[in-house]
Short mmCIF file of C-alpha atoms in Angstrom, two decimals:
data_model
loop_
_atom_site.label_atom_id
_atom_site.label_comp_id
_atom_site.label_asym_id
_atom_site.label_seq_id
_atom_site.Cartn_x
_atom_site.Cartn_y
_atom_site.Cartn_z
CA MET A 949 258.05 249.27 88.60
CA PRO A 950 255.04 246.70 89.24
CA SER A 951 256.36 243.27 89.64
CA ALA A 952 256.05 240.75 86.46
CA PRO A 953 252.95 238.70 86.88
CA LEU A 954 253.93 235.13 88.19
CA PRO A 955 253.44 232.42 85.75
CA ILE A 956 250.11 230.29 85.50
CA SER A 957 250.98 226.69 85.79
CA PRO A 958 249.17 224.46 83.50
CA PRO A 959 246.35 222.51 85.05
CA ALA A 960 247.40 218.93 86.51
CA PRO A 961 246.29 216.27 84.23
CA ARG A 962 243.34 214.16 85.22
CA LEU A 963 242.26 210.68 85.10
CA GLY A 964 238.97 209.16 83.52
CA ALA A 965 236.57 207.81 86.35
CA ALA A 966 237.96 204.84 88.05
CA THR A 967 235.41 202.22 87.58
CA ILE A 968 237.47 198.98 88.79
CA PRO A 969 238.76 199.05 92.26
CA ILE A 970 241.46 196.45 93.41
CA SER A 971 240.38 192.92 93.37
CA ALA A 972 238.77 192.20 97.01
CA THR A 973 240.79 189.24 97.36
CA LEU A 974 243.94 190.71 96.99
CA ALA A 975 242.76 193.86 99.15
CA ALA A 976 242.25 191.51 101.68
CA ASN A 977 245.54 190.31 101.69
CA GLU A 978 247.26 193.48 101.45
CA THR A 979 244.98 194.81 104.45
CA MET A 980 246.07 191.41 106.67
CA ASP A 981 249.83 192.19 105.87
CA ALA A 982 249.42 195.94 107.10
CA ARG A 983 247.92 194.90 110.21
CA ARG A 984 250.99 192.38 110.97
CA ARG A 985 253.71 195.15 110.11
CA ARG A 986 252.08 197.07 112.65
CA GLY A 987 252.35 194.11 115.37
CA GLU A 988 248.41 193.72 115.34
CA PRO A 989 247.08 190.25 115.98
CA VAL A 990 245.31 188.71 112.91
CA LEU A 991 243.37 185.66 111.46
CA PRO A 992 243.63 185.89 108.03
CA LEU A 993 240.47 184.33 106.37
CA GLY A 994 240.15 186.47 103.38
CA PHE A 995 242.79 185.68 100.56
CA GLY A 996 242.33 182.55 98.35
CA GLU A 997 245.98 181.52 98.54
CA ALA A 998 246.71 177.71 98.97
CA GLY A 999 248.96 178.38 101.80
CA LEU A 1000 251.67 175.84 101.07
CA PRO A 1001 255.22 175.95 100.21
CA VAL A 1002 256.65 174.72 96.62
CA HIS A 1003 257.42 171.12 95.93
CA ARG A 1004 261.18 170.78 96.10
CA MET A 1005 260.96 168.37 92.75
CA LEU A 1006 259.48 171.91 91.07
CA ARG A 1007 262.03 174.24 92.61
CA ALA A 1008 264.88 172.30 91.03
CA ALA A 1009 263.01 172.30 87.50
CA LEU A 1010 262.62 176.12 87.93
CA ALA A 1011 266.27 176.71 88.87
CA ARG A 1012 267.46 174.48 85.74
CA ALA A 1013 265.26 176.35 83.46
CA ALA A 1014 266.55 179.79 84.35
CA GLY A 1015 268.33 180.34 81.27
CA TYR A 1016 265.48 179.98 78.91
CA ASN A 1017 265.04 183.87 78.60
CA SER A 1018 263.45 183.59 75.00
CA TYR A 1019 260.03 184.89 74.43
CA GLY A 1020 259.17 181.77 72.81
CA PRO A 1021 255.77 180.94 71.15
CA VAL A 1022 252.32 182.93 72.44
CA ALA A 1023 250.65 179.61 72.86
CA GLY A 1024 253.59 178.34 74.88
CA HIS A 1025 256.15 175.88 74.56
CA ALA A 1026 255.03 172.57 72.89
CA ALA A 1027 256.42 170.47 75.82
CA LEU A 1028 254.05 172.27 78.17
CA ARG A 1029 250.91 172.42 75.67
CA GLU A 1030 251.48 168.22 75.13
CA ALA A 1031 251.67 168.11 79.01
CA ALA A 1032 248.43 169.89 79.41
CA ALA A 1033 246.70 168.03 76.99
CA CYS A 1034 247.90 164.79 78.83
CA TYR A 1035 246.56 166.03 81.75
CA TRP A 1036 243.13 166.26 80.44
CA ALA A 1037 243.20 163.11 79.01
CA ARG A 1038 243.96 161.29 82.27
CA ARG A 1039 240.67 163.04 83.23
CA GLY A 1040 238.73 161.47 80.14
CA LEU A 1041 238.63 164.46 77.94
CA PRO A 1042 240.96 163.72 75.12
CA THR A 1043 242.73 166.77 73.93
CA ASP A 1044 245.01 167.72 71.19
CA ALA A 1045 247.92 169.80 72.24
CA GLU A 1046 247.10 172.51 69.33
CA ALA A 1047 244.06 173.16 71.38
CA VAL A 1048 245.93 174.34 74.55
CA VAL A 1049 246.90 177.94 74.91
CA CYS A 1050 249.03 178.89 77.79
CA GLY A 1051 249.14 182.47 79.55
CA PRO A 1052 250.60 184.10 82.54
CA GLY A 1053 247.72 182.77 85.08
CA SER A 1054 244.30 181.62 84.11
CA LYS A 1055 243.12 184.88 85.10
CA ALA A 1056 244.90 186.26 82.00
CA LEU A 1057 243.43 183.82 79.71
CA LEU A 1058 239.82 184.51 81.17
CA TYR A 1059 240.41 188.13 80.18
CA GLY A 1060 241.59 187.01 76.94
CA LEU A 1061 238.86 184.87 76.11
CA MET A 1062 235.98 187.66 76.97
CA ALA A 1063 237.62 189.91 74.75
CA ALA A 1064 238.17 187.23 71.74
CA ILE A 1065 234.37 185.93 72.18
CA GLY A 1066 232.85 189.16 72.45
CA GLY A 1067 229.08 190.09 73.77
CA ASP A 1068 227.77 189.78 77.43
CA ILE A 1069 228.38 187.29 79.63
CA ALA A 1070 226.34 185.20 82.54
CA VAL A 1071 227.91 184.61 85.82
CA THR A 1072 226.30 182.69 88.66
CA ARG A 1073 225.28 184.60 91.82
CA PRO A 1074 227.54 184.25 94.12
CA SER A 1075 230.73 183.94 91.53
CA TRP A 1076 234.41 184.75 91.97
CA VAL A 1077 235.05 188.67 92.21
CA SER A 1078 237.20 188.86 88.96
CA TYR A 1079 234.33 187.43 86.77
CA ALA A 1080 232.04 190.68 86.63
CA ALA A 1081 235.15 193.12 87.01
CA GLN A 1082 236.90 191.62 83.99
CA ALA A 1083 233.66 191.88 81.88
CA SER A 1084 233.60 195.43 83.01
CA LEU A 1085 237.08 195.89 81.70
CA ALA A 1086 236.45 194.29 78.29
CA GLY A 1087 233.42 196.68 77.89
CA ARG A 1088 230.79 193.73 78.54
CA VAL A 1089 227.91 193.48 81.01
CA ALA A 1090 227.94 190.44 83.52
CA HIS A 1091 224.41 189.41 84.09
CA PHE A 1092 224.22 187.73 87.59
CA VAL A 1093 221.80 184.25 87.67
CA PRO A 1094 221.17 182.53 90.77
CA GLY A 1095 222.79 179.08 91.15
CA GLY A 1096 224.65 176.99 93.24
CA GLY A 1097 228.18 175.12 93.21
CA GLY A 1098 229.22 177.50 90.73
CA VAL A 1099 226.88 176.95 88.23
CA PRO A 1100 223.63 179.20 87.28
CA ASP A 1101 220.42 177.77 87.51
CA ALA A 1102 219.16 176.53 84.25
CA GLU A 1103 215.96 177.97 84.28
CA HIS A 1104 217.03 181.16 85.60
CA LEU A 1105 220.06 181.28 83.26
CA ALA A 1106 217.60 180.80 80.20
CA ARG A 1107 215.01 183.62 81.24
CA THR A 1108 217.85 185.89 81.77
CA VAL A 1109 219.66 185.44 78.62
CA SER A 1110 216.24 186.17 76.88
CA ALA A 1111 215.60 188.98 79.00
CA ALA A 1112 219.07 190.33 78.03
CA ARG A 1113 218.44 189.80 74.50
CA ALA A 1114 215.03 191.32 74.12
CA ALA A 1115 216.47 194.44 75.54
CA GLY A 1116 219.23 194.57 72.94
CA ARG A 1117 221.99 192.97 75.06
CA ARG A 1118 223.85 189.96 73.26
CA VAL A 1119 224.56 187.29 76.02
CA ARG A 1120 227.30 185.06 74.19
CA MET A 1121 228.88 183.18 77.11
CA VAL A 1122 228.41 181.86 80.49
CA ILE A 1123 231.15 181.42 83.33
CA VAL A 1124 230.93 178.27 85.49
CA THR A 1125 233.54 177.61 88.29
CA LEU A 1126 233.68 173.47 89.03
CA PRO A 1127 234.33 173.28 92.00
CA ASP A 1128 233.42 176.55 93.54
CA ASN A 1129 234.91 179.79 94.84
CA PRO A 1130 233.66 181.26 97.08
CA THR A 1131 231.17 178.55 98.43
CA GLY A 1132 233.66 175.34 98.36
CA LEU A 1133 230.53 173.27 96.89
CA LEU A 1134 230.79 171.27 93.41
CA ALA A 1135 227.79 171.40 91.34
CA SER A 1136 226.20 168.18 90.74
CA PRO A 1137 226.04 166.37 87.47
CA ALA A 1138 222.60 167.09 86.90
CA ALA A 1139 223.13 170.75 87.06
CA VAL A 1140 226.01 170.61 84.83
CA ARG A 1141 223.87 168.54 82.08
CA ALA A 1142 221.01 171.60 82.47
CA LEU A 1143 223.35 174.27 81.90
CA CYS A 1144 224.85 172.54 78.80
CA ALA A 1145 221.07 171.97 77.45
CA VAL A 1146 220.65 175.63 77.86
CA ALA A 1147 223.62 176.61 76.14
CA GLU A 1148 222.80 174.27 73.11
CA THR A 1149 219.53 175.93 73.04
CA HIS A 1150 220.54 179.85 73.12
CA ASP A 1151 223.96 179.24 71.59
CA LEU A 1152 226.24 180.15 74.44
CA ILE A 1153 229.97 179.66 74.90
CA ILE A 1154 230.87 177.99 78.03
CA ILE A 1155 233.86 178.74 79.79
CA SER A 1156 234.46 176.32 82.65
CA ASP A 1157 237.12 177.58 84.98
CA GLU A 1158 238.06 174.21 86.74
CA ILE A 1159 241.16 175.27 88.67
CA TYR A 1160 240.17 173.45 91.81
CA ARG A 1161 239.40 170.26 90.09
CA ASP A 1162 242.04 168.23 91.78
CA LEU A 1163 240.83 169.69 95.17
CA VAL A 1164 237.55 168.19 95.55
CA HIS A 1165 237.56 166.54 98.76
CA ASP A 1166 236.34 163.32 98.20
CA PRO A 1167 238.11 161.93 94.92
CA ALA A 1168 235.45 159.55 94.37
CA ALA A 1169 232.70 162.29 94.11
CA PRO A 1170 231.42 162.59 90.51
CA PHE A 1171 232.83 165.30 88.79
CA LEU A 1172 231.19 166.59 85.41
CA SER A 1173 232.76 168.88 83.04
CA PRO A 1174 230.63 170.51 80.65
CA ALA A 1175 233.34 169.59 78.14
CA ASP A 1176 231.98 166.10 78.68
CA ILE A 1177 228.75 167.01 77.39
CA SER A 1178 229.16 169.99 75.03
CA PRO A 1179 232.96 169.61 73.72
CA GLU A 1180 232.17 172.17 70.79
CA ARG A 1181 231.16 174.86 72.95
CA THR A 1182 233.28 174.31 76.21
CA VAL A 1183 236.50 176.32 77.00
CA ILE A 1184 238.22 175.05 80.17
CA THR A 1185 240.96 176.99 82.28
CA ALA A 1186 242.85 175.46 84.77
CA GLY A 1187 246.48 176.33 86.13
CA LEU A 1188 248.62 175.32 89.08
CA SER A 1189 247.79 177.94 91.63
CA LYS A 1190 245.88 175.98 93.62
CA ASN A 1191 246.48 172.33 93.18
CA LEU A 1192 250.37 172.90 93.37
CA ALA A 1193 250.19 176.24 95.47
CA LEU A 1194 252.12 177.85 92.77
CA GLY A 1195 250.27 180.95 92.63
CA GLY A 1196 253.30 183.48 92.34
CA TRP A 1197 254.53 181.37 89.07
CA ARG A 1198 251.42 182.97 87.19
CA LEU A 1199 251.02 180.07 84.95
CA GLY A 1200 247.50 179.09 83.34
CA VAL A 1201 246.32 176.87 80.55
CA ALA A 1202 243.10 176.79 78.37
CA ARG A 1203 241.53 173.79 76.61
CA LEU A 1204 239.76 175.23 73.75
CA PRO A 1205 236.52 173.55 72.04
CA THR A 1206 236.54 171.02 69.15
CA GLY A 1207 235.65 172.02 65.59
CA GLY A 1208 235.62 175.25 63.94
CA LEU A 1209 234.86 177.41 67.04
CA GLY A 1210 237.97 176.04 68.82
CA ARG A 1211 240.30 177.17 65.65
CA ASP A 1212 238.57 180.50 65.21
CA LEU A 1213 238.56 181.32 69.21
CA ARG A 1214 242.37 179.83 69.12
CA ALA A 1215 243.17 182.47 66.28
CA ARG A 1216 241.56 185.25 68.30
CA LEU A 1217 243.17 184.44 71.63
CA LEU A 1218 246.72 184.45 70.24
CA GLY A 1219 246.03 187.79 68.71
CA ILE A 1220 245.14 189.25 72.10
CA GLY A 1221 248.01 187.34 73.89
CA SER A 1222 250.71 188.70 71.52
CA GLU A 1223 249.59 192.07 72.40
CA ILE A 1224 249.33 191.71 76.18
CA TRP A 1225 251.39 189.45 77.64
CA SER A 1226 253.72 187.99 74.34
CA ALA A 1227 254.35 184.76 75.93
CA PRO A 1228 254.14 182.92 79.40
CA ALA A 1229 257.69 183.23 81.46
CA GLY A 1230 259.94 180.77 79.67
CA PRO A 1231 261.63 179.19 82.85
CA VAL A 1232 257.91 178.65 84.46
CA GLN A 1233 256.70 177.09 81.22
CA GLN A 1234 259.48 174.30 81.82
CA ALA A 1235 258.67 173.53 85.21
CA ALA A 1236 254.96 173.69 84.50
CA ALA A 1237 255.43 171.04 81.90
CA LEU A 1238 256.97 168.79 84.75
CA ALA A 1239 253.75 169.52 87.07
CA PHE A 1240 251.23 168.79 84.48
CA SER A 1241 253.07 165.79 83.74
CA GLU A 1242 252.01 164.43 87.23
CA PRO A 1243 255.04 162.52 88.33
CA PRO A 1244 254.11 160.14 91.39
CA ALA A 1245 255.97 162.80 93.94
CA LEU A 1246 253.50 165.69 92.85
CA THR A 1247 250.47 163.30 92.45
CA GLU A 1248 251.10 162.52 96.32
CA ARG A 1249 251.55 166.05 97.23
CA VAL A 1250 248.15 166.99 95.77
CA ALA A 1251 246.65 164.10 97.55
CA LEU A 1252 248.15 165.61 100.78
CA SER A 1253 247.12 169.08 100.19
CA ARG A 1254 243.60 167.80 99.50
CA ARG A 1255 243.36 166.20 102.97
CA LEU A 1256 244.75 169.22 104.58
CA HIS A 1257 242.27 171.53 103.09
CA ALA A 1258 239.61 169.15 103.89
CA SER A 1259 240.26 168.67 107.52
CA VAL A 1260 240.92 172.64 108.16
CA ALA A 1261 238.06 173.62 106.25
CA ARG A 1262 235.79 171.24 108.27
CA ALA A 1263 236.86 172.40 111.35
CA VAL A 1264 236.37 176.09 110.49
CA ALA A 1265 232.78 175.19 109.18
CA LEU A 1266 232.13 173.70 112.66
CA ARG A 1267 233.12 176.84 114.56
CA PHE A 1268 230.73 178.92 112.42
CA ALA A 1269 228.00 176.45 112.75
CA ALA A 1270 228.48 176.30 116.68
CA CYS A 1271 227.76 179.81 116.76
CA GLY A 1272 224.72 179.83 114.64
CA ALA A 1273 225.31 180.54 111.33
CA ALA A 1274 224.14 178.50 108.47
CA VAL A 1275 227.18 176.67 107.01
CA PRO A 1276 226.90 174.22 104.06
CA PRO A 1277 229.85 171.50 104.71
CA PRO A 1278 232.75 172.28 102.26
CA GLN A 1279 233.39 169.78 99.36
CA ALA A 1280 236.39 171.40 97.98
CA ALA A 1281 239.70 173.59 98.09
CA PHE A 1282 239.76 175.90 101.13
CA TYR A 1283 236.72 178.04 101.32
CA LEU A 1284 233.38 178.11 103.19
CA TYR A 1285 230.23 180.36 102.76
CA PRO A 1286 228.68 180.94 106.15
CA ASP A 1287 225.40 182.70 106.24
CA PHE A 1288 224.72 185.09 109.51
CA SER A 1289 221.15 185.81 108.45
CA PRO A 1290 219.82 183.24 111.18
CA LEU A 1291 221.87 185.74 113.50
CA ALA A 1292 220.63 189.21 111.84
CA ASP A 1293 218.65 190.41 115.19
CA VAL A 1294 221.25 189.67 117.57
CA LEU A 1295 224.27 191.06 115.11
CA LEU A 1296 222.04 194.24 114.94
CA GLU A 1297 221.56 194.75 118.74
CA ARG A 1298 224.77 193.96 119.61
CA HIS A 1299 226.82 195.60 116.73
CA GLY A 1300 224.48 197.44 114.62
CA ILE A 1301 225.57 195.16 111.59
CA THR A 1302 223.10 195.55 108.84
CA SER A 1303 225.12 194.29 106.15
CA ASP A 1304 227.66 191.85 104.99
CA GLU A 1305 230.07 194.59 104.49
CA SER A 1306 229.67 195.70 108.14
CA LEU A 1307 229.74 192.44 109.53
CA ALA A 1308 233.19 191.99 107.63
CA GLY A 1309 234.49 195.33 108.88
CA VAL A 1310 233.58 194.54 112.51
CA LEU A 1311 235.23 191.25 112.20
CA LEU A 1312 238.13 192.98 110.85
CA HIS A 1313 238.63 196.24 113.07
CA LYS A 1314 237.47 194.78 116.15
CA TYR A 1315 238.72 191.12 116.31
CA GLY A 1316 241.43 191.37 113.59
CA VAL A 1317 239.53 188.90 111.63
CA GLY A 1318 239.98 188.92 107.80
CA VAL A 1319 236.99 187.58 105.64
CA LEU A 1320 235.45 188.92 102.48
CA PRO A 1321 231.65 190.02 102.34
CA GLY A 1322 229.29 187.87 100.21
CA SER A 1323 228.55 191.06 98.33
CA ALA A 1324 232.04 190.91 96.65
CA PHE A 1325 230.98 187.97 94.94
CA GLY A 1326 227.52 189.40 93.53
CA GLU A 1327 225.41 188.79 96.69
CA ASP A 1328 222.71 191.19 98.18
CA SER A 1329 224.72 192.94 100.92
CA GLY A 1330 221.90 192.33 103.31
CA ARG A 1331 221.97 188.59 103.40
CA LEU A 1332 224.81 188.59 105.61
CA ARG A 1333 227.15 185.77 103.80
CA LEU A 1334 230.67 185.86 104.15
CA ARG A 1335 233.36 183.90 101.73
CA VAL A 1336 236.00 182.45 104.18
CA ALA A 1337 239.11 181.21 103.01
CA THR A 1338 241.36 178.64 105.42
CA ALA A 1339 244.58 177.98 103.70
CA MET A 1340 246.41 180.86 105.59
CA LEU A 1341 246.09 178.98 108.89
CA TYR A 1342 248.62 176.42 108.02
CA GLY A 1343 251.50 178.29 109.32
CA ASP A 1344 253.71 181.47 108.91
CA THR A 1345 256.72 179.21 108.04
CA VAL A 1346 257.84 176.86 105.76
CA THR A 1347 258.52 174.42 108.61
CA ASP A 1348 255.10 174.79 109.84
CA ARG A 1349 253.34 174.65 106.75
CA THR A 1350 255.26 171.35 105.80
CA ALA A 1351 254.37 169.92 108.84
CA ALA A 1352 250.48 170.74 108.30
CA LEU A 1353 251.06 168.96 105.04
CA ASN A 1354 252.16 165.83 106.40
CA SER A 1355 250.18 165.64 109.81
CA ALA A 1356 246.99 163.10 109.71
CA SER A 1357 245.88 165.41 112.34
CA PRO A 1358 246.75 169.00 111.32
CA CYS A 1359 244.18 170.89 113.57
CA SER A 1360 245.86 169.47 116.75
CA LEU A 1361 249.11 171.09 115.79
CA PRO A 1362 249.64 173.94 118.38
CA TRP A 1363 249.38 176.85 115.71
CA ILE A 1364 246.10 175.69 113.99
CA ALA A 1365 244.78 174.56 117.33
CA ALA A 1366 245.32 178.37 118.32
CA SER A 1367 243.83 179.76 115.49
CA LEU A 1368 240.69 177.89 115.81
CA ALA A 1369 240.62 178.61 119.45
CA ARG A 1370 240.80 182.28 118.48
CA LEU A 1371 237.96 181.81 115.73
CA GLU A 1372 236.00 180.33 118.07
CA GLU A 1373 236.54 183.05 120.96
CA VAL A 1374 235.83 185.76 118.19
CA LEU A 1375 232.38 183.93 117.22
CA THR A 1376 231.34 183.63 120.71
CA ASP A 1377 231.81 187.29 121.71
CA LEU A 1378 230.49 188.26 118.34
CA THR A 1379 227.06 186.53 118.68
CA GLY A 1380 227.04 186.49 122.49
#
């Protein structure tokens, strides 16, 4: 008898076309971790983590709050919202606790805000990798506008918004970063005022990402938030990931505009949050309320962090400048943005480098140095710019990182000095 036909398996399910790869910053960190596990030498300059241990006061507060296991209100616990409101009031921005919404990191709040506001978004070129990616996830278009220090040039912004609207694209918001990631620079008050004037003329909502505000290297440097000029149309986002190195805690806060826009936006944002994250983690909220109240011990910790970030970022910038790259002196956080365009001919001849991606690839695969190409931040890849993050050089252990934090001369510590020497060696070989 003929054998029975074999059953035909149904076709395997397929996903739709993938449009959002893993974040470039997180991918860089995972690549570095994989190299470490293989025993390969690495110089981690790609991931924007603050690189410091959690203050013991905050560890104790989190431990005490471990029993807070209920969901809680979507906007966040009242104590946290009040503490965040007082945080902004101490910076010259009187804030009602009802205007504060908390979330599991400022990143989630930014996405929720994009979804709540609707329409397209204007972003600075260059700007943090997640702004354009989140716009795409929300079904929006990110319109890149040349700028500096995290703020788009006002004239270019006005032209971009007008051109987009003429083409049927409704640009409804603009994101700024004060101070900036990727460049480590702080936009001038004049640039912020010009931005606010364009936002007023074109009825744009401003989202001001100020998560690095407390890490401006010179505490006396003038800092102007768009909320100082245009409180009725400005949202501020902030968190504890950078100033207190609590990235893994995932806690962010948003300060909503005054007036009717703020009330409407709050209702929409809470509706979105209720369906996506429900509420921030209860124990983290309790400890975060302490952090935002800024007791002297934590204020001192932030000051020490600021000093450390400034010292190491300057030292790394000097190494890039010495090899011939153009490097704006870093002004905030732990970032710098070297431009290798002056060395384009040398890099092409020695390594066949024609783009920032190939430059970053050579640094990674030949030398074990992890950096990010400027094109990840919206730049033209031919400009040979890199985003360099310096905070992972502080040490591999809590002991080393604590010593770096407390040192008046952290670059002389053996492990940081060794990293700086290795970077100098790599850049010398790279550029001949």
